[in-house]
Tab-separated table of C-alpha atoms in Angstrom:
chain	number	residue	atom	x	y	z
A	4	GLY	CA	10.727	-69.028	25.093
A	5	ALA	CA	7.233	-69.569	26.427
A	6	VAL	CA	5.684	-72.921	25.595
A	7	VAL	CA	2.062	-73.711	24.884
A	8	SER	CA	0.888	-77.277	24.465
A	9	GLN	CA	-2.263	-78.725	22.973
A	10	HIS	CA	-3.816	-82.120	23.416
A	11	PRO	CA	-4.603	-84.099	21.431
A	12	SER	CA	-2.481	-83.244	18.401
A	13	TRP	CA	-4.978	-84.958	16.155
A	14	VAL	CA	-8.351	-86.587	16.632
A	15	ILE	CA	-10.862	-88.403	14.474
A	16	CYS	CA	-14.441	-88.575	15.649
A	17	LYS	CA	-17.798	-89.604	14.278
A	18	SER	CA	-20.441	-87.127	13.308
A	19	GLY	CA	-22.665	-86.215	16.246
A	20	THR	CA	-20.095	-86.825	18.951
A	21	SER	CA	-18.240	-84.231	21.038
A	22	VAL	CA	-14.520	-83.619	21.201
A	23	LYS	CA	-12.525	-81.761	23.840
A	24	ILE	CA	-9.241	-80.011	23.048
A	25	GLU	CA	-6.914	-78.798	25.809
A	26	CYS	CA	-4.587	-75.812	25.668
A	27	ARG	CA	-1.948	-75.355	28.365
A	28	SER	CA	0.633	-72.679	29.015
A	29	LEU	CA	3.528	-74.666	30.428
A	30	ASP	CA	5.840	-72.061	31.899
A	31	PHE	CA	3.784	-68.920	32.305
A	32	GLN	CA	0.377	-67.822	33.470
A	33	ALA	CA	-2.208	-66.686	31.002
A	34	THR	CA	-5.381	-64.987	32.121
A	35	THR	CA	-6.354	-64.796	28.470
A	36	MET	CA	-6.153	-67.475	25.824
A	37	PHE	CA	-7.452	-67.432	22.292
A	38	TRP	CA	-8.854	-70.095	20.020
A	39	TYR	CA	-8.304	-69.937	16.283
A	40	ARG	CA	-9.419	-72.124	13.407
A	41	GLN	CA	-7.436	-72.663	10.244
A	42	PHE	CA	-8.696	-74.380	7.101
A	43	PRO	CA	-6.186	-75.871	4.647
A	44	LYS	CA	-4.056	-73.267	2.901
A	45	GLN	CA	-5.926	-70.469	4.641
A	46	SER	CA	-5.171	-67.996	7.381
A	47	LEU	CA	-6.029	-68.245	11.049
A	48	MET	CA	-9.422	-66.945	12.066
A	49	LEU	CA	-10.108	-65.947	15.640
A	50	MET	CA	-13.008	-67.924	17.074
A	51	ALA	CA	-13.145	-66.801	20.669
A	52	THR	CA	-11.330	-65.211	23.564
A	53	SER	CA	-11.080	-67.310	26.686
A	54	ASN	CA	-10.788	-65.512	30.021
A	55	GLU	CA	-9.905	-67.271	33.245
A	56	GLY	CA	-12.826	-67.306	35.602
A	57	SER	CA	-15.321	-65.720	33.245
A	58	LYS	CA	-17.322	-66.441	30.128
A	59	ALA	CA	-15.625	-66.609	26.790
A	60	THR	CA	-16.171	-63.943	24.160
A	61	TYR	CA	-17.066	-65.291	20.740
A	62	GLU	CA	-16.417	-63.692	17.373
A	63	GLN	CA	-19.321	-62.937	15.106
A	64	GLY	CA	-20.590	-66.038	13.361
A	65	VAL	CA	-19.128	-68.508	15.861
A	66	GLU	CA	-21.783	-70.576	17.635
A	67	LYS	CA	-21.113	-70.444	21.358
A	68	ASP	CA	-23.338	-73.445	22.049
A	69	LYS	CA	-21.369	-75.521	19.581
A	70	PHE	CA	-17.886	-74.462	20.630
A	71	LEU	CA	-17.842	-74.571	24.420
A	72	ILE	CA	-14.889	-72.903	26.071
A	73	ASN	CA	-13.803	-73.298	29.655
A	74	HIS	CA	-10.835	-71.507	31.206
A	75	ALA	CA	-10.615	-73.133	34.605
A	76	SER	CA	-7.137	-72.019	35.615
A	77	LEU	CA	-4.374	-69.619	34.636
A	78	THR	CA	-2.695	-72.334	32.606
A	79	LEU	CA	-5.547	-74.304	31.043
A	80	SER	CA	-8.296	-73.578	28.557
A	81	THR	CA	-10.448	-76.191	26.852
A	82	LEU	CA	-12.471	-76.095	23.667
A	83	THR	CA	-15.249	-78.640	23.270
A	84	VAL	CA	-16.729	-79.123	19.830
A	85	THR	CA	-20.225	-80.416	20.481
A	86	SER	CA	-22.255	-82.507	18.044
A	87	ALA	CA	-19.437	-82.376	15.561
A	88	HIS	CA	-20.143	-82.465	11.833
A	89	PRO	CA	-17.793	-82.960	8.878
A	90	GLU	CA	-17.740	-79.217	8.230
A	91	ASP	CA	-16.147	-78.776	11.669
A	92	SER	CA	-13.090	-80.623	10.430
A	93	SER	CA	-10.235	-78.152	10.689
A	94	PHE	CA	-6.977	-77.266	12.402
A	95	TYR	CA	-7.699	-75.714	15.783
A	96	ILE	CA	-4.936	-73.615	17.314
A	97	CYS	CA	-4.840	-71.927	20.675
A	98	SER	CA	-2.647	-69.119	21.885
A	99	ALA	CA	-1.865	-67.914	25.378
A	100	ARG	CA	-1.216	-64.281	26.199
A	101	GLU	CA	1.351	-63.379	28.813
A	102	ASN	CA	-0.025	-61.550	31.825
A	103	ARG	CA	2.756	-58.960	31.735
A	104	PRO	CA	4.157	-56.567	29.096
A	105	PRO	CA	4.751	-56.944	26.258
A	106	TYR	CA	1.747	-59.314	26.436
A	107	GLU	CA	3.132	-61.620	23.772
A	108	GLN	CA	0.884	-64.330	22.382
A	109	TYR	CA	2.394	-67.781	22.052
A	110	PHE	CA	0.742	-70.427	19.957
A	111	GLY	CA	0.218	-74.084	20.579
A	112	PRO	CA	1.108	-76.717	17.959
A	113	GLY	CA	-2.502	-77.111	16.890
A	114	THR	CA	-5.040	-79.935	16.894
A	115	ARG	CA	-6.176	-81.552	13.669
A	116	LEU	CA	-9.850	-82.528	13.950
A	117	THR	CA	-11.400	-84.831	11.388
A	118	VAL	CA	-15.106	-85.590	11.664
A	119	THR	CA	-16.284	-88.592	9.694
B	5	GLN	CA	-12.424	-57.628	12.889
B	6	GLN	CA	-10.555	-55.062	10.879
B	7	GLN	CA	-8.719	-56.422	7.913
B	8	VAL	CA	-4.985	-56.837	7.491
B	9	LYS	CA	-3.965	-57.104	3.841
B	10	GLN	CA	-0.872	-59.146	3.027
B	11	SER	CA	1.070	-59.512	-0.213
B	12	PRO	CA	2.304	-61.339	-2.145
B	13	GLN	CA	0.320	-64.540	-1.759
B	14	SER	CA	3.352	-66.571	-2.830
B	15	LEU	CA	7.005	-65.741	-3.310
B	16	ILE	CA	9.983	-67.551	-4.763
B	17	VAL	CA	13.455	-66.300	-3.849
B	18	GLN	CA	16.878	-67.646	-4.654
B	19	LYS	CA	19.081	-68.792	-1.798
B	20	GLY	CA	21.005	-65.841	-0.413
B	21	GLY	CA	18.495	-63.310	-1.682
B	22	ILE	CA	16.185	-60.970	0.214
B	23	SER	CA	12.580	-61.984	0.806
B	24	ILE	CA	10.139	-59.108	1.276
B	25	ILE	CA	6.550	-59.476	2.442
B	26	ASN	CA	4.229	-56.516	2.863
B	27	CYS	CA	1.192	-55.850	5.014
B	28	ALA	CA	-1.245	-52.982	5.384
B	29	TYR	CA	-3.785	-52.408	8.111
B	30	GLU	CA	-6.860	-50.253	8.548
B	31	ASN	CA	-7.479	-49.937	12.264
B	32	THR	CA	-5.403	-47.078	13.687
B	33	ALA	CA	-5.942	-48.476	17.182
B	34	PHE	CA	-3.656	-51.413	16.402
B	35	ASP	CA	-0.414	-51.043	18.323
B	36	TYR	CA	1.273	-54.431	18.068
B	37	PHE	CA	2.391	-56.001	14.823
B	38	PRO	CA	3.909	-59.493	14.965
B	39	TRP	CA	5.083	-61.774	12.202
B	40	TYR	CA	4.621	-65.524	12.439
B	41	GLN	CA	6.236	-68.410	10.601
B	42	GLN	CA	4.248	-71.579	10.082
B	43	PHE	CA	5.369	-74.945	8.762
B	44	PRO	CA	2.789	-77.461	7.460
B	45	GLY	CA	0.874	-79.147	10.260
B	46	LYS	CA	2.400	-76.932	12.943
B	47	GLY	CA	1.223	-73.953	14.923
B	48	PRO	CA	2.554	-70.502	14.042
B	49	ALA	CA	5.779	-69.428	15.730
B	50	LEU	CA	6.485	-65.811	16.628
B	51	LEU	CA	9.356	-64.473	14.541
B	52	ILE	CA	9.571	-60.803	15.359
B	53	ALA	CA	7.195	-58.049	16.404
B	54	ILE	CA	7.128	-54.263	16.358
B	55	ARG	CA	5.213	-51.438	17.992
B	56	PRO	CA	4.443	-48.073	16.313
B	57	ASP	CA	6.966	-46.107	18.367
B	58	VAL	CA	9.828	-47.409	16.205
B	59	SER	CA	10.222	-47.528	12.430
B	60	GLU	CA	12.447	-50.566	12.231
B	61	LYS	CA	13.383	-53.590	14.285
B	62	LYS	CA	16.025	-56.136	13.432
B	63	GLU	CA	16.604	-59.570	14.889
B	64	GLY	CA	19.238	-61.598	13.137
B	65	ARG	CA	18.303	-61.991	9.487
B	66	PHE	CA	14.753	-60.716	10.082
B	67	THR	CA	13.831	-57.042	9.916
B	68	ILE	CA	10.470	-55.328	10.279
B	69	SER	CA	10.006	-51.927	8.689
B	70	PHE	CA	7.050	-49.914	9.925
B	71	ASN	CA	5.411	-46.875	8.317
B	72	LYS	CA	2.811	-45.490	10.678
B	73	SER	CA	1.522	-42.750	8.367
B	74	ALA	CA	0.977	-45.208	5.530
B	75	LYS	CA	-0.336	-47.902	7.906
B	76	GLN	CA	2.040	-50.410	6.392
B	77	PHE	CA	4.689	-52.770	7.686
B	78	SER	CA	6.930	-55.272	6.020
B	79	LEU	CA	9.153	-58.237	6.788
B	80	HIS	CA	12.572	-58.541	5.225
B	81	ILE	CA	14.454	-61.823	5.383
B	82	MET	CA	18.101	-61.291	4.528
B	83	ASP	CA	20.309	-64.048	3.128
B	84	SER	CA	17.259	-66.279	2.658
B	85	GLN	CA	17.881	-69.982	3.198
B	86	PRO	CA	15.969	-73.105	2.098
B	87	GLY	CA	15.025	-73.656	5.749
B	88	ASP	CA	13.107	-70.379	5.615
B	89	SER	CA	10.629	-71.956	3.205
B	90	ALA	CA	7.332	-71.720	5.068
B	91	THR	CA	4.135	-69.705	5.235
B	92	TYR	CA	4.486	-66.293	6.845
B	93	PHE	CA	1.635	-64.395	8.433
B	94	CYS	CA	1.560	-60.784	9.503
B	95	ALA	CA	-0.861	-59.891	12.251
B	96	ALA	CA	-2.054	-56.915	14.222
B	97	THR	CA	-3.871	-56.221	17.447
B	98	TYR	CA	-4.534	-53.669	20.118
B	99	SER	CA	-2.561	-54.763	23.132
B	100	GLY	CA	-3.185	-52.076	25.656
B	101	GLY	CA	-5.445	-52.749	28.608
B	102	GLY	CA	-7.801	-55.338	27.241
B	103	ALA	CA	-7.012	-58.592	25.524
B	104	ASP	CA	-7.745	-58.645	21.833
B	105	GLY	CA	-7.059	-61.557	19.581
B	106	LEU	CA	-4.833	-61.190	16.566
B	107	THR	CA	-6.100	-60.232	13.151
B	108	PHE	CA	-4.064	-62.157	10.609
B	109	GLY	CA	-3.176	-61.453	7.018
B	110	LYS	CA	-3.933	-64.195	4.517
B	111	GLY	CA	-0.365	-65.459	4.522
B	112	THR	CA	2.548	-65.664	2.110
B	113	HIS	CA	3.865	-69.005	0.932
B	114	LEU	CA	7.625	-68.500	0.652
B	115	ILE	CA	9.863	-70.862	-1.288
B	116	ILE	CA	13.631	-70.454	-1.175
B	117	GLN	CA	15.268	-72.162	-4.097
B	118	PRO	CA	18.714	-73.656	-3.443
């Protein structure tokens, strides 16, 4: 099956610093990738849609200046959490959508962010 | 995002039994309904998915039943095993043309007792 990787798998940072998370589709091209956030024992919430070569689309309530998304190639999207605060601590998961039918979405293993 | 309602929130099933998880959606534009399995600390893994043109899809021990008129779909896990213990999420999206993210249900914590 299609494989999506994320790096790092976990990161601890100090409040006020920025953290970059990478999402890669390893064996397929993905014009579109998605970023989700999951709090403990809760469901996944879509944060933004990342489109290769264009600006990301953010869901209502998600600060685009805080969560910077760059989709530089057909296999790589990055999420940068800027000026991180403890309330940004969460499990961030990306998914990559195949460019051909049935347009399956495959998820990465997630990145655990802890802001101290 | 339109809501996807999932039930039950938690479920305990004896080994060898049938696990049933139900979901209901509101947006009639949704045309792709996947189920994901998630273990603690891991990303969700696609289990099985269905589109509205069929009423049932089976893959191994996993079956999706789909009722378009009722806007409901369910996951059946036959011969449930302890290794199936995980959190299961139903999801829905519109897949045609554009690229919409998935709307997830709240999840079902499944425990299979040996």
